[in-house]
Structures are given as structure tokens and as C-alpha cells.
């Protein structure tokens, strides 16, 4: 049996990854900020899936929240506290929460679970294309997604021989956020002629978890937008 932990697996891309893993027969643990949400989504995903309440914006609580996770084969961390925040109208509290979630929370989660990794266990952290392509209001999103690159590099050394990689999705065209915006400005500039799909991001996640030669990689799933 393979045990997959999806931190942030109650919504968005994290939920899609959790669903894929549950459908293939993994034992899956998903997290959300509340027990009610985590349990509800775990039931909807089905298979051998259970939910835990974990709040990465409160990193001092993570160890206790993950206390009954006994083993890990795949650790995928997608959780994010995202919002518009620019220098002109800077929300300090929101900035602290978002950076704490994405960098301190991600690091503490890896630290807490490190001694429960099975041989061959692998980690994927989610960043985003904003680290390369800022947009209005992305000041903190761009900053902490850039931080994911640095985090992956140092953790690849610290958790060796276990592997860690980062996935940086572009605009996901069939996501809840973008599926009703068919004329997204990235569409005309993306070399493949369309936005990437949820399934493609999930496939990329599976690839870096599975391929034992891939380590400390920033993998962009953006259809080639970065070269235009």
C-alpha cells in the first residue's frame, strides 16, 4: 500500500491530486483548515481517504495536527493563502499570513513528517507561474513562490536521500477559478494554443513523485508561456 499525504487536498489542484491517488488505491490523507471541511471532502473523494485539520499559518500547531500520520510515501503540499496585495495598498497582516503559510508552514510540515518517510518517499511543493510572471497585486504571491525554489534546493540536501521537487502551474483553464473566463489573456500567448488542464498538472505531480532521478527541480506546467 502507498500512503499519500496531500496538505491542502480539500480544494483545487490538491483535491485533484488526492482524487487521482485515491482512485489508484492509495491510502490518502487530505488536510484542510477545519476538521469539518477535511472530513466532508475525504468522504466525497472516497476510497481509503481520511481528513485532518492542519493550519499552516499556525506552524507551531502542525506537529500535533499531524501526530497520527505514521508513514509517508508521497507528500504533496499545495495549501496557499492567496490574495491581492500590492505595495501601494499593503496589507501587513495578510502578507505575514500568506508567507507564513507558504514558506514556514511548508518547511515545518516536511520537518515533522521527515522521520516517517518510507524508503523511496518523495515530496512535491506547489509554487506558481507568478514567480516568473508577476501581475498586478501579486507582490507576495510572486515573492513566496520564488521562495519555493530556494526551499526545494536546500531541502533536497537536508532530506537526502529522499527527493523533493516543485510544481509551478500556469493558469489552469478548467479550474473553478478560470473555466468561466475562456478569453484569458494568456491564451493567445501560450505556444500550445490553450491553457493547461488540471489533469496535466496532476500528471506532472505523479511524474516527479515517481521518477527517482528527478530531484531539486522546478517544473513549470504552463504550456510554454514563459518563452513568449
Short mmCIF file of C-alpha atoms in Angstrom, two decimals:
data_model
loop_
_atom_site.label_atom_id
_atom_site.label_comp_id
_atom_site.label_asym_id
_atom_site.label_seq_id
_atom_site.Cartn_x
_atom_site.Cartn_y
_atom_site.Cartn_z
CA UNK A 1 0.00 0.00 0.00
CA UNK A 2 1.13 3.54 -0.79
CA UNK A 3 0.36 6.31 1.67
CA UNK A 4 -0.07 9.78 0.17
CA UNK A 5 -0.43 12.94 2.26
CA UNK A 6 -1.97 15.91 0.44
CA UNK A 7 -1.71 19.07 2.52
CA UNK A 8 -4.32 21.40 1.10
CA UNK A 9 -6.13 18.47 -0.50
CA UNK A 10 -9.66 19.72 0.18
CA UNK A 11 -9.85 22.02 -2.84
CA UNK A 12 -8.36 22.97 -6.19
CA UNK A 13 -5.32 21.16 -7.53
CA UNK A 14 -4.66 19.48 -4.19
CA UNK A 15 -8.07 17.84 -4.29
CA UNK A 16 -7.49 16.69 -7.87
CA UNK A 17 -4.19 15.09 -6.85
CA UNK A 18 -5.88 13.41 -3.88
CA UNK A 19 -8.65 12.08 -6.10
CA UNK A 20 -6.15 10.60 -8.56
CA UNK A 21 -4.24 8.87 -5.77
CA UNK A 22 -7.41 7.55 -4.11
CA UNK A 23 -8.69 6.23 -7.44
CA UNK A 24 -5.49 4.23 -7.94
CA UNK A 25 -5.82 2.66 -4.49
CA UNK A 26 -3.54 4.74 -2.26
CA UNK A 27 -4.24 5.34 1.39
CA UNK A 28 -4.80 9.10 1.25
CA UNK A 29 -4.76 11.74 3.97
CA UNK A 30 -6.02 15.18 2.97
CA UNK A 31 -5.86 18.30 5.10
CA UNK A 32 -7.93 21.42 5.36
CA UNK A 33 -8.03 24.18 7.93
CA UNK A 34 -11.10 22.69 9.62
CA UNK A 35 -11.99 19.15 10.57
CA UNK A 36 -15.48 19.51 9.10
CA UNK A 37 -14.16 20.50 5.69
CA UNK A 38 -11.45 17.85 5.69
CA UNK A 39 -13.86 15.08 6.67
CA UNK A 40 -16.51 16.16 4.16
CA UNK A 41 -14.12 16.20 1.22
CA UNK A 42 -12.48 12.94 2.29
CA UNK A 43 -15.90 11.31 2.14
CA UNK A 44 -16.52 12.75 -1.32
CA UNK A 45 -13.16 11.52 -2.63
CA UNK A 46 -13.88 8.02 -1.35
CA UNK A 47 -11.55 5.05 -1.31
CA UNK A 48 -9.22 4.87 1.69
CA UNK A 49 -9.24 8.61 2.37
CA UNK A 50 -9.40 10.48 5.64
CA UNK A 51 -9.19 14.11 6.62
CA UNK A 52 -7.14 16.08 9.13
CA UNK A 53 -7.35 19.70 10.25
CA UNK A 54 -4.00 21.41 9.68
CA UNK A 55 -3.45 25.18 9.59
CA UNK A 56 -0.11 26.03 8.00
CA UNK A 57 -0.48 29.67 9.01
CA UNK A 58 -0.01 28.46 12.61
CA UNK A 59 3.16 26.40 12.21
CA UNK A 60 3.51 25.79 15.94
CA UNK A 61 0.37 23.59 15.73
CA UNK A 62 1.46 21.43 12.78
CA UNK A 63 3.34 18.76 14.73
CA UNK A 64 0.33 17.97 16.90
CA UNK A 65 -2.08 18.11 13.97
CA UNK A 66 -0.06 15.51 12.06
CA UNK A 67 0.66 13.40 15.12
CA UNK A 68 -1.22 10.30 14.00
CA UNK A 69 0.30 10.13 10.50
CA UNK A 70 2.53 7.07 10.83
CA UNK A 71 4.13 6.71 7.41
CA UNK A 72 4.56 8.66 4.19
CA UNK A 73 5.32 7.57 0.63
CA UNK A 74 4.17 10.73 -1.14
CA UNK A 75 3.93 14.18 0.43
CA UNK A 76 2.30 16.87 -1.70
CA UNK A 77 1.81 20.37 -0.27
CA UNK A 78 -0.50 22.67 -2.20
CA UNK A 79 -2.00 24.81 0.57
CA UNK A 80 -1.97 28.53 -0.09
CA UNK A 81 -3.37 31.72 1.41
CA UNK A 82 -3.66 33.82 -1.72
CA UNK A 83 -4.99 37.30 -2.26
CA UNK A 84 -4.27 40.59 -3.95
CA UNK A 85 -1.60 42.54 -2.09
CA UNK A 86 0.42 45.33 -3.65
CA UNK A 87 2.95 47.82 -2.37
CA UNK A 88 0.54 50.69 -2.94
CA UNK A 89 -2.07 49.17 -0.62
CA UNK A 90 -0.02 46.80 1.50
CA UNK A 91 -1.88 44.59 4.00
CA UNK A 92 0.81 43.56 6.51
CA UNK A 93 -1.34 41.02 8.35
CA UNK A 94 -2.35 39.29 5.12
CA UNK A 95 1.26 39.30 3.94
CA UNK A 96 2.50 37.68 7.14
CA UNK A 97 -0.21 35.02 6.98
CA UNK A 98 0.46 34.16 3.34
CA UNK A 99 4.25 33.96 3.69
CA UNK A 100 3.98 32.00 6.94
CA UNK A 101 1.65 29.51 5.27
CA UNK A 102 3.72 29.02 2.16
CA UNK A 103 7.27 29.03 3.49
CA UNK A 104 7.29 28.42 7.26
CA UNK A 105 4.28 26.10 7.13
CA UNK A 106 5.64 24.07 4.21
CA UNK A 107 9.04 23.72 5.91
CA UNK A 108 7.58 22.68 9.24
CA UNK A 109 5.37 20.08 7.56
CA UNK A 110 8.38 18.46 5.88
CA UNK A 111 10.32 18.60 9.16
CA UNK A 112 7.51 16.99 11.15
CA UNK A 113 6.98 14.12 8.71
CA UNK A 114 10.61 13.53 7.73
CA UNK A 115 11.19 10.71 10.22
CA UNK A 116 8.06 8.92 8.97
CA UNK A 117 9.18 8.75 5.33
CA UNK A 118 9.29 5.24 3.93
CA UNK A 119 12.25 4.27 1.72
CA UNK A 120 11.69 5.93 -1.64
CA UNK A 121 9.39 8.60 -0.23
CA UNK A 122 9.23 11.83 -2.22
CA UNK A 123 7.93 15.38 -1.72
CA UNK A 124 6.30 17.90 -4.06
CA UNK A 125 5.78 21.55 -3.12
CA UNK A 126 3.45 23.71 -5.19
CA UNK A 127 4.54 27.16 -6.32
CA UNK A 128 3.19 29.00 -9.33
CA UNK A 129 3.99 30.85 -12.52
CA UNK A 130 3.69 34.20 -10.72
CA UNK A 131 7.26 33.69 -9.54
CA UNK A 132 8.32 34.34 -13.16
CA UNK A 133 5.41 36.44 -14.38
CA UNK A 134 4.22 38.97 -11.78
CA UNK A 135 0.78 40.52 -12.21
CA UNK A 136 -0.94 43.47 -10.52
CA UNK A 137 -1.36 42.63 -6.85
CA UNK A 138 0.97 39.59 -6.90
CA UNK A 139 3.67 41.15 -4.71
CA UNK A 140 3.51 38.46 -2.03
CA UNK A 141 2.45 35.61 -4.33
CA UNK A 142 5.44 36.27 -6.57
CA UNK A 143 7.73 36.52 -3.54
CA UNK A 144 6.69 33.33 -1.78
CA UNK A 145 6.54 31.30 -4.99
CA UNK A 146 10.10 32.44 -5.64
CA UNK A 147 10.88 31.26 -2.13
CA UNK A 148 9.66 27.77 -3.02
CA UNK A 149 12.57 27.47 -5.45
CA UNK A 150 15.08 28.22 -2.70
CA UNK A 151 13.29 25.95 -0.27
CA UNK A 152 13.40 22.99 -2.66
CA UNK A 153 17.13 23.45 -3.22
CA UNK A 154 18.04 23.43 0.45
CA UNK A 155 15.59 20.70 1.45
CA UNK A 156 16.90 18.43 -1.32
CA UNK A 157 20.16 18.40 0.61
CA UNK A 158 18.63 18.23 4.08
CA UNK A 159 16.23 15.34 3.46
CA UNK A 160 18.57 13.31 1.22
CA UNK A 161 18.33 10.58 0.03
CA UNK A 162 14.65 11.42 -0.22
CA UNK A 163 13.73 13.64 -3.14
CA UNK A 164 11.85 16.94 -3.31
CA UNK A 165 10.63 18.91 -6.33
CA UNK A 166 8.41 21.89 -7.08
CA UNK A 167 5.49 22.17 -9.50
CA UNK A 168 4.73 25.64 -10.84
CA UNK A 169 1.39 25.61 -12.68
CA UNK A 170 0.37 28.30 -15.09
CA UNK A 171 -3.26 29.35 -15.45
CA UNK A 172 -5.30 26.13 -15.28
CA UNK A 173 -8.06 26.58 -17.81
CA UNK A 174 -10.55 24.07 -16.43
CA UNK A 175 -10.14 25.10 -12.79
CA UNK A 176 -13.05 26.61 -10.88
CA UNK A 177 -11.28 29.97 -10.94
CA UNK A 178 -10.73 30.15 -14.69
CA UNK A 179 -13.15 27.83 -16.52
CA UNK A 180 -15.70 30.63 -16.94
CA UNK A 181 -13.08 33.02 -18.36
CA UNK A 182 -12.44 31.49 -21.83
CA UNK A 183 -10.68 34.57 -23.18
CA UNK A 184 -7.89 34.71 -20.61
CA UNK A 185 -5.06 36.95 -21.86
CA UNK A 186 -2.55 34.08 -21.57
CA UNK A 187 -4.45 32.07 -24.17
CA UNK A 188 -3.14 33.91 -27.22
CA UNK A 189 0.45 33.90 -25.92
CA UNK A 190 0.71 30.23 -24.96
CA UNK A 191 2.55 28.21 -27.65
CA UNK A 192 0.32 25.14 -27.32
CA UNK A 193 -2.68 27.34 -28.20
CA UNK A 194 -4.61 26.71 -24.99
CA UNK A 195 -4.34 26.88 -21.22
CA UNK A 196 -3.09 23.86 -19.32
CA UNK A 197 -5.53 21.45 -17.67
CA UNK A 198 -5.93 20.08 -14.17
CA UNK A 199 -5.13 16.59 -15.44
CA UNK A 200 -1.81 17.83 -16.86
CA UNK A 201 -0.79 19.34 -13.52
CA UNK A 202 -1.74 16.12 -11.72
CA UNK A 203 0.24 14.07 -14.27
CA UNK A 204 3.28 16.29 -13.69
CA UNK A 205 2.93 15.76 -9.95
CA UNK A 206 2.80 12.00 -10.38
CA UNK A 207 5.85 12.12 -12.65
CA UNK A 208 8.16 13.92 -10.22
CA UNK A 209 7.00 11.74 -7.34
CA UNK A 210 7.62 8.55 -9.32
CA UNK A 211 10.80 9.26 -11.28
CA UNK A 212 13.70 8.51 -8.96
CA UNK A 213 16.19 10.54 -10.99
CA UNK A 214 14.32 13.83 -10.68
CA UNK A 215 15.33 15.95 -7.69
CA UNK A 216 15.52 19.65 -6.73
CA UNK A 217 13.61 20.54 -9.91
CA UNK A 218 11.35 23.49 -10.69
CA UNK A 219 8.86 22.01 -13.16
CA UNK A 220 6.69 24.57 -14.93
CA UNK A 221 3.36 23.33 -16.29
CA UNK A 222 2.42 26.38 -18.34
CA UNK A 223 2.24 25.24 -21.97
CA UNK A 224 5.44 27.20 -22.74
CA UNK A 225 4.10 30.62 -21.77
CA UNK A 226 7.43 31.59 -20.20
CA UNK A 227 9.20 31.67 -23.56
CA UNK A 228 6.82 34.14 -25.21
#
